[in-house]
């Protein structure tokens, strides 16, 4: 399905609304391992962020900063008839969730391996040679991904156990990583900034760090505004390494009780 603005999304289940926001180079399919468990108890909406998956880039070639991406999701929520939703983001998607919460559209935020909490802006990086080579191998990707060695080389930075990815799933993930028109611009926008407006967040926030994450790790500063959990045996995409644990973490963080999340009501924040 797609909105009038062209944002591609899928919606399943019933209950409190949960909006799933993927990371850099991803698409809504990255949530596949957890969608069934979530949709059994929640109204689950997974969206392709602008310039990723089947969604077009931001209008007018706007710089895809986390804030700009969040702003583009406001009319998306309006069109779906959602004033607010529980926001669940991975990596870049977590930063987008923070920004969308600042716009008053969040019931809660669950941030899985969040980007943007680093102590200072990161160094810019040139396009990796592997992306250049990978784009030329796109027609052969379903064949290339049959090799466990190829899956390990390409996905060792994103999942703890690349061998567990099927060749079909690995090929799809590789295509999205290599073809996303907003990938380089979104990466540059993230690296030159950081999220610093945490004091303005007024909703419950759960931050989940992943034990084997090779891309981001816990910041060297206190986060008293958030409930912190660790996902053992998981890499940067915990929904693939630990779908059961990730689903339970999301369901707990998005369970409401008298207008508040149960995690907040229990004093775990």
PDB file of C-alpha atoms in Angstrom:
ATOM      1  CA  UNK A   1       0.000   0.000   0.000  1.00  0.00           C
ATOM      2  CA  UNK A   2       1.076   3.586  -0.444  1.00  0.00           C
ATOM      3  CA  UNK A   3      -0.149   7.010   0.667  1.00  0.00           C
ATOM      4  CA  UNK A   4      -0.945   9.977  -1.557  1.00  0.00           C
ATOM      5  CA  UNK A   5       2.647  11.118  -0.988  1.00  0.00           C
ATOM      6  CA  UNK A   6       3.891   7.765  -2.262  1.00  0.00           C
ATOM      7  CA  UNK A   7       5.188   6.372   1.028  1.00  0.00           C
ATOM      8  CA  UNK A   8       5.032   2.594   0.856  1.00  0.00           C
ATOM      9  CA  UNK A   9       3.752   0.769   3.939  1.00  0.00           C
ATOM     10  CA  UNK A  10       2.140  -2.403   5.246  1.00  0.00           C
ATOM     11  CA  UNK A  11      -0.409  -2.567   8.058  1.00  0.00           C
ATOM     12  CA  UNK A  12      -1.522  -5.596  10.048  1.00  0.00           C
ATOM     13  CA  UNK A  13      -3.119  -6.498  13.355  1.00  0.00           C
ATOM     14  CA  UNK A  14      -5.311  -4.754  15.916  1.00  0.00           C
ATOM     15  CA  UNK A  15      -4.691  -2.841  19.111  1.00  0.00           C
ATOM     16  CA  UNK A  16      -2.591   0.173  19.978  1.00  0.00           C
ATOM     17  CA  UNK A  17      -0.790   1.540  16.900  1.00  0.00           C
ATOM     18  CA  UNK A  18       2.910   0.728  16.540  1.00  0.00           C
ATOM     19  CA  UNK A  19       4.931   2.380  13.764  1.00  0.00           C
ATOM     20  CA  UNK A  20       8.090   0.504  12.732  1.00  0.00           C
ATOM     21  CA  UNK A  21      10.945   2.624  11.339  1.00  0.00           C
ATOM     22  CA  UNK A  22      13.860   0.837   9.674  1.00  0.00           C
ATOM     23  CA  UNK A  23      17.492   1.909   9.584  1.00  0.00           C
ATOM     24  CA  UNK A  24      19.897   3.236   6.959  1.00  0.00           C
ATOM     25  CA  UNK A  25      19.791   1.149   3.795  1.00  0.00           C
ATOM     26  CA  UNK A  26      16.812  -0.839   5.026  1.00  0.00           C
ATOM     27  CA  UNK A  27      13.149  -1.154   4.116  1.00  0.00           C
ATOM     28  CA  UNK A  28      10.006  -2.344   5.830  1.00  0.00           C
ATOM     29  CA  UNK A  29      10.911  -5.987   5.201  1.00  0.00           C
ATOM     30  CA  UNK A  30      13.643  -5.853   7.853  1.00  0.00           C
ATOM     31  CA  UNK A  31      10.854  -6.201  10.442  1.00  0.00           C
ATOM     32  CA  UNK A  32       9.642  -9.487   8.943  1.00  0.00           C
ATOM     33  CA  UNK A  33      10.895 -11.715  11.821  1.00  0.00           C
ATOM     34  CA  UNK A  34       8.876  -9.821  14.454  1.00  0.00           C
ATOM     35  CA  UNK A  35       5.752  -8.662  12.623  1.00  0.00           C
ATOM     36  CA  UNK A  36       3.624 -11.739  13.331  1.00  0.00           C
ATOM     37  CA  UNK A  37       4.263 -11.597  17.080  1.00  0.00           C
ATOM     38  CA  UNK A  38       3.626  -7.852  17.206  1.00  0.00           C
ATOM     39  CA  UNK A  39       0.510  -7.936  15.008  1.00  0.00           C
ATOM     40  CA  UNK A  40      -1.066 -10.519  17.310  1.00  0.00           C
ATOM     41  CA  UNK A  41      -1.381  -7.760  19.930  1.00  0.00           C
ATOM     42  CA  UNK A  42      -0.868  -4.431  18.154  1.00  0.00           C
ATOM     43  CA  UNK A  43      -1.938  -2.459  15.080  1.00  0.00           C
ATOM     44  CA  UNK A  44       1.425  -2.657  13.285  1.00  0.00           C
ATOM     45  CA  UNK A  45       2.453  -0.240  10.534  1.00  0.00           C
ATOM     46  CA  UNK A  46       5.809  -0.750   8.825  1.00  0.00           C
ATOM     47  CA  UNK A  47       6.865   1.992   6.409  1.00  0.00           C
ATOM     48  CA  UNK A  48       9.612   2.496   3.856  1.00  0.00           C
ATOM     49  CA  UNK A  49      11.287   5.757   4.858  1.00  0.00           C
ATOM     50  CA  UNK A  50      11.642   8.387   2.096  1.00  0.00           C
ATOM     51  CA  UNK A  51      14.312   7.351  -0.388  1.00  0.00           C
ATOM     52  CA  UNK A  52      14.399   3.718   0.754  1.00  0.00           C
ATOM     53  CA  UNK A  53      12.531   0.612  -0.340  1.00  0.00           C
ATOM     54  CA  UNK A  54       9.605   1.578  -2.563  1.00  0.00           C
ATOM     55  CA  UNK A  55       9.208   5.123  -1.183  1.00  0.00           C
ATOM     56  CA  UNK A  56      10.438   8.119  -3.214  1.00  0.00           C
ATOM     57  CA  UNK A  57      13.027  10.553  -1.819  1.00  0.00           C
ATOM     58  CA  UNK A  58      11.956  13.712  -0.029  1.00  0.00           C
ATOM     59  CA  UNK A  59      10.314  16.342  -2.215  1.00  0.00           C
ATOM     60  CA  UNK A  60      12.578  18.772  -4.008  1.00  0.00           C
ATOM     61  CA  UNK A  61      15.728  16.859  -3.256  1.00  0.00           C
ATOM     62  CA  UNK A  62      15.612  17.955   0.391  1.00  0.00           C
ATOM     63  CA  UNK A  63      18.482  16.792   2.575  1.00  0.00           C
ATOM     64  CA  UNK A  64      17.315  13.562   4.294  1.00  0.00           C
ATOM     65  CA  UNK A  65      18.240  14.505   7.849  1.00  0.00           C
ATOM     66  CA  UNK A  66      16.502  12.577  10.633  1.00  0.00           C
ATOM     67  CA  UNK A  67      14.428  15.679  11.347  1.00  0.00           C
ATOM     68  CA  UNK A  68      13.363  16.075   7.716  1.00  0.00           C
ATOM     69  CA  UNK A  69      12.429  12.404   7.469  1.00  0.00           C
ATOM     70  CA  UNK A  70      10.375  12.723  10.659  1.00  0.00           C
ATOM     71  CA  UNK A  71       8.578  15.778   9.272  1.00  0.00           C
ATOM     72  CA  UNK A  72       7.643  13.770   6.168  1.00  0.00           C
ATOM     73  CA  UNK A  73       6.004  11.167   8.404  1.00  0.00           C
ATOM     74  CA  UNK A  74       3.595  13.690   9.953  1.00  0.00           C
ATOM     75  CA  UNK A  75       1.255  13.806   6.926  1.00  0.00           C
ATOM     76  CA  UNK A  76       1.712  10.042   6.631  1.00  0.00           C
ATOM     77  CA  UNK A  77       0.293   9.574  10.136  1.00  0.00           C
ATOM     78  CA  UNK A  78      -2.448  12.098   9.383  1.00  0.00           C
ATOM     79  CA  UNK A  79      -3.511  10.160   6.289  1.00  0.00           C
ATOM     80  CA  UNK A  80      -3.663   6.954   8.324  1.00  0.00           C
ATOM     81  CA  UNK A  81      -5.818   8.727  10.909  1.00  0.00           C
ATOM     82  CA  UNK A  82      -3.234   8.407  13.672  1.00  0.00           C
ATOM     83  CA  UNK A  83      -2.649  11.363  15.962  1.00  0.00           C
ATOM     84  CA  UNK A  84       0.018   9.436  17.862  1.00  0.00           C
ATOM     85  CA  UNK A  85       1.570   5.983  17.785  1.00  0.00           C
ATOM     86  CA  UNK A  86       4.134   3.928  19.632  1.00  0.00           C
ATOM     87  CA  UNK A  87       7.306   4.515  17.628  1.00  0.00           C
ATOM     88  CA  UNK A  88       9.794   1.671  17.240  1.00  0.00           C
ATOM     89  CA  UNK A  89      12.980   2.470  15.350  1.00  0.00           C
ATOM     90  CA  UNK A  90      16.221   0.712  14.515  1.00  0.00           C
ATOM     91  CA  UNK A  91      19.437   2.705  14.007  1.00  0.00           C
ATOM     92  CA  UNK A  92      18.517   5.714  11.817  1.00  0.00           C
ATOM     93  CA  UNK A  93      14.871   4.833  12.403  1.00  0.00           C
ATOM     94  CA  UNK A  94      15.366   5.281  16.149  1.00  0.00           C
ATOM     95  CA  UNK A  95      16.725   8.788  15.612  1.00  0.00           C
ATOM     96  CA  UNK A  96      13.758   9.536  13.349  1.00  0.00           C
ATOM     97  CA  UNK A  97      11.500   8.271  16.149  1.00  0.00           C
ATOM     98  CA  UNK A  98      13.100  10.719  18.596  1.00  0.00           C
ATOM     99  CA  UNK A  99      12.507  13.581  16.146  1.00  0.00           C
ATOM    100  CA  UNK A 100       8.915  12.502  15.483  1.00  0.00           C
ATOM    101  CA  UNK A 101       8.310  12.376  19.234  1.00  0.00           C
ATOM    102  CA  UNK A 102       9.447  15.996  19.466  1.00  0.00           C
ATOM    103  CA  UNK A 103       6.688  16.804  16.967  1.00  0.00           C
ATOM    104  CA  UNK A 104       4.137  15.386  19.400  1.00  0.00           C
ATOM    105  CA  UNK A 105       3.309  12.211  17.473  1.00  0.00           C
ATOM    106  CA  UNK A 106       4.572   9.534  19.891  1.00  0.00           C
ATOM    107  CA  UNK A 107       2.892   7.524  22.627  1.00  0.00           C
ATOM    108  CA  UNK A 108       6.310   6.062  23.411  1.00  0.00           C
ATOM    109  CA  UNK A 109       9.646   5.431  21.698  1.00  0.00           C
ATOM    110  CA  UNK A 110      11.483   2.123  21.557  1.00  0.00           C
ATOM    111  CA  UNK A 111      14.961   2.647  20.120  1.00  0.00           C
ATOM    112  CA  UNK A 112      16.822  -0.469  18.974  1.00  0.00           C
ATOM    113  CA  UNK A 113      20.555   0.172  18.494  1.00  0.00           C
ATOM    114  CA  UNK A 114      19.846   3.884  18.039  1.00  0.00           C
ATOM    115  CA  UNK A 115      21.925   6.202  15.908  1.00  0.00           C
ATOM    116  CA  UNK A 116      22.564   9.784  16.985  1.00  0.00           C
ATOM    117  CA  UNK A 117      23.530   9.299  20.625  1.00  0.00           C
ATOM    118  CA  UNK A 118      27.258   9.536  19.959  1.00  0.00           C
ATOM    119  CA  UNK A 119      29.261  12.112  21.902  1.00  0.00           C
ATOM    120  CA  UNK A 120      30.249  14.217  18.894  1.00  0.00           C
ATOM    121  CA  UNK A 121      29.571  14.250  15.143  1.00  0.00           C
ATOM    122  CA  UNK A 122      31.276  11.426  13.265  1.00  0.00           C
ATOM    123  CA  UNK A 123      33.813  11.680  10.474  1.00  0.00           C
ATOM    124  CA  UNK A 124      32.378  11.686   6.985  1.00  0.00           C
ATOM    125  CA  UNK A 125      33.309   8.693   4.874  1.00  0.00           C
ATOM    126  CA  UNK A 126      33.587   8.268   1.115  1.00  0.00           C
ATOM    127  CA  UNK A 127      31.427   5.771  -0.683  1.00  0.00           C
ATOM    128  CA  UNK A 128      32.708   2.331   0.160  1.00  0.00           C
ATOM    129  CA  UNK A 129      34.273   0.390  -2.742  1.00  0.00           C
ATOM    130  CA  UNK A 130      32.106  -2.554  -1.780  1.00  0.00           C
ATOM    131  CA  UNK A 131      28.975  -0.601  -2.725  1.00  0.00           C
ATOM    132  CA  UNK A 132      30.410   0.188  -6.168  1.00  0.00           C
ATOM    133  CA  UNK A 133      31.258  -3.463  -6.724  1.00  0.00           C
ATOM    134  CA  UNK A 134      27.980  -4.645  -5.247  1.00  0.00           C
ATOM    135  CA  UNK A 135      25.851  -2.538  -7.581  1.00  0.00           C
ATOM    136  CA  UNK A 136      27.518  -4.193 -10.538  1.00  0.00           C
ATOM    137  CA  UNK A 137      26.763  -7.587  -9.076  1.00  0.00           C
ATOM    138  CA  UNK A 138      23.081  -6.847  -8.436  1.00  0.00           C
ATOM    139  CA  UNK A 139      21.770  -9.114 -11.214  1.00  0.00           C
ATOM    140  CA  UNK A 140      23.803 -11.970  -9.727  1.00  0.00           C
ATOM    141  CA  UNK A 141      22.969 -11.252  -6.094  1.00  0.00           C
ATOM    142  CA  UNK A 142      20.580 -14.229  -5.620  1.00  0.00           C
ATOM    143  CA  UNK A 143      23.406 -16.511  -6.766  1.00  0.00           C
ATOM    144  CA  UNK A 144      26.160 -14.701  -4.845  1.00  0.00           C
ATOM    145  CA  UNK A 145      24.173 -14.875  -1.598  1.00  0.00           C
ATOM    146  CA  UNK A 146      24.033 -18.659  -1.758  1.00  0.00           C
ATOM    147  CA  UNK A 147      27.591 -18.535  -0.461  1.00  0.00           C
ATOM    148  CA  UNK A 148      27.884 -18.450   3.335  1.00  0.00           C
ATOM    149  CA  UNK A 149      31.208 -16.663   2.911  1.00  0.00           C
ATOM    150  CA  UNK A 150      29.556 -13.908   0.876  1.00  0.00           C
ATOM    151  CA  UNK A 151      26.839 -13.491   3.492  1.00  0.00           C
ATOM    152  CA  UNK A 152      29.439 -13.268   6.250  1.00  0.00           C
ATOM    153  CA  UNK A 153      31.441 -10.638   4.364  1.00  0.00           C
ATOM    154  CA  UNK A 154      28.444  -8.453   3.583  1.00  0.00           C
ATOM    155  CA  UNK A 155      26.420  -8.771   6.776  1.00  0.00           C
ATOM    156  CA  UNK A 156      28.988  -9.228   9.551  1.00  0.00           C
ATOM    157  CA  UNK A 157      28.494  -5.562  10.466  1.00  0.00           C
ATOM    158  CA  UNK A 158      24.724  -5.806  10.719  1.00  0.00           C
ATOM    159  CA  UNK A 159      23.850  -9.187  12.232  1.00  0.00           C
ATOM    160  CA  UNK A 160      25.662 -11.392  14.711  1.00  0.00           C
ATOM    161  CA  UNK A 161      24.955 -14.561  12.720  1.00  0.00           C
ATOM    162  CA  UNK A 162      25.018 -13.920   8.947  1.00  0.00           C
ATOM    163  CA  UNK A 163      24.828 -17.665   8.254  1.00  0.00           C
ATOM    164  CA  UNK A 164      21.274 -17.679   9.573  1.00  0.00           C
ATOM    165  CA  UNK A 165      20.077 -15.379   6.791  1.00  0.00           C
ATOM    166  CA  UNK A 166      18.588 -17.328   3.915  1.00  0.00           C
ATOM    167  CA  UNK A 167      20.088 -16.593   0.468  1.00  0.00           C
ATOM    168  CA  UNK A 168      16.758 -15.046  -0.588  1.00  0.00           C
ATOM    169  CA  UNK A 169      16.581 -12.722   2.420  1.00  0.00           C
ATOM    170  CA  UNK A 170      20.264 -11.811   2.104  1.00  0.00           C
ATOM    171  CA  UNK A 171      19.837 -10.952  -1.588  1.00  0.00           C
ATOM    172  CA  UNK A 172      16.835  -8.737  -0.817  1.00  0.00           C
ATOM    173  CA  UNK A 173      18.672  -6.941   1.983  1.00  0.00           C
ATOM    174  CA  UNK A 174      21.711  -6.426  -0.248  1.00  0.00           C
ATOM    175  CA  UNK A 175      19.588  -4.942  -3.033  1.00  0.00           C
ATOM    176  CA  UNK A 176      17.956  -2.455  -0.676  1.00  0.00           C
ATOM    177  CA  UNK A 177      21.308  -1.493   0.823  1.00  0.00           C
ATOM    178  CA  UNK A 178      22.839  -0.918  -2.614  1.00  0.00           C
ATOM    179  CA  UNK A 179      19.906   0.702  -4.412  1.00  0.00           C
ATOM    180  CA  UNK A 180      18.440   3.137  -1.875  1.00  0.00           C
ATOM    181  CA  UNK A 181      18.662   6.548  -3.595  1.00  0.00           C
ATOM    182  CA  UNK A 182      18.878   8.391  -0.265  1.00  0.00           C
ATOM    183  CA  UNK A 183      21.518   6.143   1.305  1.00  0.00           C
ATOM    184  CA  UNK A 184      24.609   8.322   0.852  1.00  0.00           C
ATOM    185  CA  UNK A 185      22.864  11.606   1.662  1.00  0.00           C
ATOM    186  CA  UNK A 186      21.163  10.168   4.754  1.00  0.00           C
ATOM    187  CA  UNK A 187      24.442   8.660   5.936  1.00  0.00           C
ATOM    188  CA  UNK A 188      26.225  12.008   5.543  1.00  0.00           C
ATOM    189  CA  UNK A 189      23.398  13.846   7.312  1.00  0.00           C
ATOM    190  CA  UNK A 190      23.579  11.474  10.286  1.00  0.00           C
ATOM    191  CA  UNK A 191      27.336  11.626  10.595  1.00  0.00           C
ATOM    192  CA  UNK A 192      27.581  15.410  10.736  1.00  0.00           C
ATOM    193  CA  UNK A 193      25.146  15.713  13.627  1.00  0.00           C
ATOM    194  CA  UNK A 194      23.782  14.013  16.748  1.00  0.00           C
ATOM    195  CA  UNK A 195      20.593  13.968  18.761  1.00  0.00           C
ATOM    196  CA  UNK A 196      20.823  16.506  21.583  1.00  0.00           C
ATOM    197  CA  UNK A 197      17.211  17.383  22.446  1.00  0.00           C
ATOM    198  CA  UNK A 198      16.550  14.502  24.807  1.00  0.00           C
ATOM    199  CA  UNK A 199      15.500  16.887  27.593  1.00  0.00           C
ATOM    200  CA  UNK A 200      12.473  17.809  25.475  1.00  0.00           C
ATOM    201  CA  UNK A 201      11.154  14.250  25.279  1.00  0.00           C
ATOM    202  CA  UNK A 202       8.072  13.882  27.456  1.00  0.00           C
ATOM    203  CA  UNK A 203       7.033  10.323  26.585  1.00  0.00           C
ATOM    204  CA  UNK A 204       8.426   6.992  27.837  1.00  0.00           C
ATOM    205  CA  UNK A 205      11.611   5.959  26.040  1.00  0.00           C
ATOM    206  CA  UNK A 206      13.182   2.501  25.987  1.00  0.00           C
ATOM    207  CA  UNK A 207      16.676   2.161  24.535  1.00  0.00           C
ATOM    208  CA  UNK A 208      17.874  -1.318  23.640  1.00  0.00           C
ATOM    209  CA  UNK A 209      21.596  -1.813  23.069  1.00  0.00           C
ATOM    210  CA  UNK A 210      22.738  -4.974  21.309  1.00  0.00           C
ATOM    211  CA  UNK A 211      25.516  -7.086  22.806  1.00  0.00           C
ATOM    212  CA  UNK A 212      27.272  -7.845  19.502  1.00  0.00           C
ATOM    213  CA  UNK A 213      26.564  -4.563  17.694  1.00  0.00           C
ATOM    214  CA  UNK A 214      29.557  -3.633  15.515  1.00  0.00           C
ATOM    215  CA  UNK A 215      28.107  -0.316  14.356  1.00  0.00           C
ATOM    216  CA  UNK A 216      26.863   1.569  17.410  1.00  0.00           C
ATOM    217  CA  UNK A 217      27.301   1.038  21.120  1.00  0.00           C
ATOM    218  CA  UNK A 218      26.245   2.627  24.391  1.00  0.00           C
ATOM    219  CA  UNK A 219      27.288   6.295  24.562  1.00  0.00           C
ATOM    220  CA  UNK A 220      29.825   7.532  27.049  1.00  0.00           C
ATOM    221  CA  UNK A 221      27.209   9.591  28.874  1.00  0.00           C
ATOM    222  CA  UNK A 222      24.286   9.006  31.175  1.00  0.00           C
ATOM    223  CA  UNK A 223      20.795   8.627  29.736  1.00  0.00           C
ATOM    224  CA  UNK A 224      18.554   9.252  32.767  1.00  0.00           C
ATOM    225  CA  UNK A 225      15.628  10.071  30.482  1.00  0.00           C
ATOM    226  CA  UNK A 226      15.401   6.511  29.154  1.00  0.00           C
ATOM    227  CA  UNK A 227      14.834   2.954  30.316  1.00  0.00           C
ATOM    228  CA  UNK A 228      17.906   0.977  29.209  1.00  0.00           C
ATOM    229  CA  UNK A 229      17.899  -2.699  28.260  1.00  0.00           C
ATOM    230  CA  UNK A 230      20.508  -4.952  26.657  1.00  0.00           C
ATOM    231  CA  UNK A 231      19.692  -7.530  24.008  1.00  0.00           C
ATOM    232  CA  UNK A 232      22.185 -10.377  24.466  1.00  0.00           C
ATOM    233  CA  UNK A 233      23.539 -12.312  21.500  1.00  0.00           C
ATOM    234  CA  UNK A 234      22.226  -9.710  19.020  1.00  0.00           C
ATOM    235  CA  UNK A 235      23.895  -7.553  16.386  1.00  0.00           C
ATOM    236  CA  UNK A 236      22.807  -4.227  14.888  1.00  0.00           C
ATOM    237  CA  UNK A 237      19.587  -5.758  13.523  1.00  0.00           C
ATOM    238  CA  UNK A 238      18.269  -7.549  16.625  1.00  0.00           C
ATOM    239  CA  UNK A 239      15.028  -8.533  14.922  1.00  0.00           C
ATOM    240  CA  UNK A 240      17.028 -11.038  12.870  1.00  0.00           C
ATOM    241  CA  UNK A 241      19.371 -12.317  15.594  1.00  0.00           C
ATOM    242  CA  UNK A 242      16.787 -12.516  18.383  1.00  0.00           C
ATOM    243  CA  UNK A 243      13.260 -12.121  17.015  1.00  0.00           C
ATOM    244  CA  UNK A 244      11.583 -13.534  20.125  1.00  0.00           C
ATOM    245  CA  UNK A 245      13.520 -11.321  22.515  1.00  0.00           C
ATOM    246  CA  UNK A 246      13.078  -8.279  20.281  1.00  0.00           C
ATOM    247  CA  UNK A 247       9.326  -8.853  20.003  1.00  0.00           C
ATOM    248  CA  UNK A 248       8.969  -9.186  23.770  1.00  0.00           C
ATOM    249  CA  UNK A 249      11.006  -6.024  24.316  1.00  0.00           C
ATOM    250  CA  UNK A 250       8.784  -4.066  21.931  1.00  0.00           C
ATOM    251  CA  UNK A 251       5.545  -5.456  23.359  1.00  0.00           C
ATOM    252  CA  UNK A 252       6.622  -4.623  26.904  1.00  0.00           C
ATOM    253  CA  UNK A 253       7.672  -1.105  25.951  1.00  0.00           C
ATOM    254  CA  UNK A 254       4.420  -0.447  24.088  1.00  0.00           C
ATOM    255  CA  UNK A 255       2.016  -1.959  26.631  1.00  0.00           C
ATOM    256  CA  UNK A 256      -0.218   0.782  27.996  1.00  0.00           C
ATOM    257  CA  UNK A 257      -1.860   0.937  31.387  1.00  0.00           C
ATOM    258  CA  UNK A 258      -4.076   3.869  32.206  1.00  0.00           C
ATOM    259  CA  UNK A 259      -2.549   6.030  29.514  1.00  0.00           C
ATOM    260  CA  UNK A 260       1.033   5.241  30.476  1.00  0.00           C
ATOM    261  CA  UNK A 261       3.333   2.476  29.368  1.00  0.00           C
ATOM    262  CA  UNK A 262       3.643  -0.298  31.925  1.00  0.00           C
ATOM    263  CA  UNK A 263       7.416   0.117  31.950  1.00  0.00           C
ATOM    264  CA  UNK A 264       6.962   3.752  32.959  1.00  0.00           C
ATOM    265  CA  UNK A 265       4.222   2.997  35.471  1.00  0.00           C
ATOM    266  CA  UNK A 266       6.376   0.403  37.180  1.00  0.00           C
ATOM    267  CA  UNK A 267       9.098   2.969  37.794  1.00  0.00           C
ATOM    268  CA  UNK A 268      11.639   1.363  35.471  1.00  0.00           C
ATOM    269  CA  UNK A 269      12.213   4.569  33.566  1.00  0.00           C
TER     270      UNK A 269
END
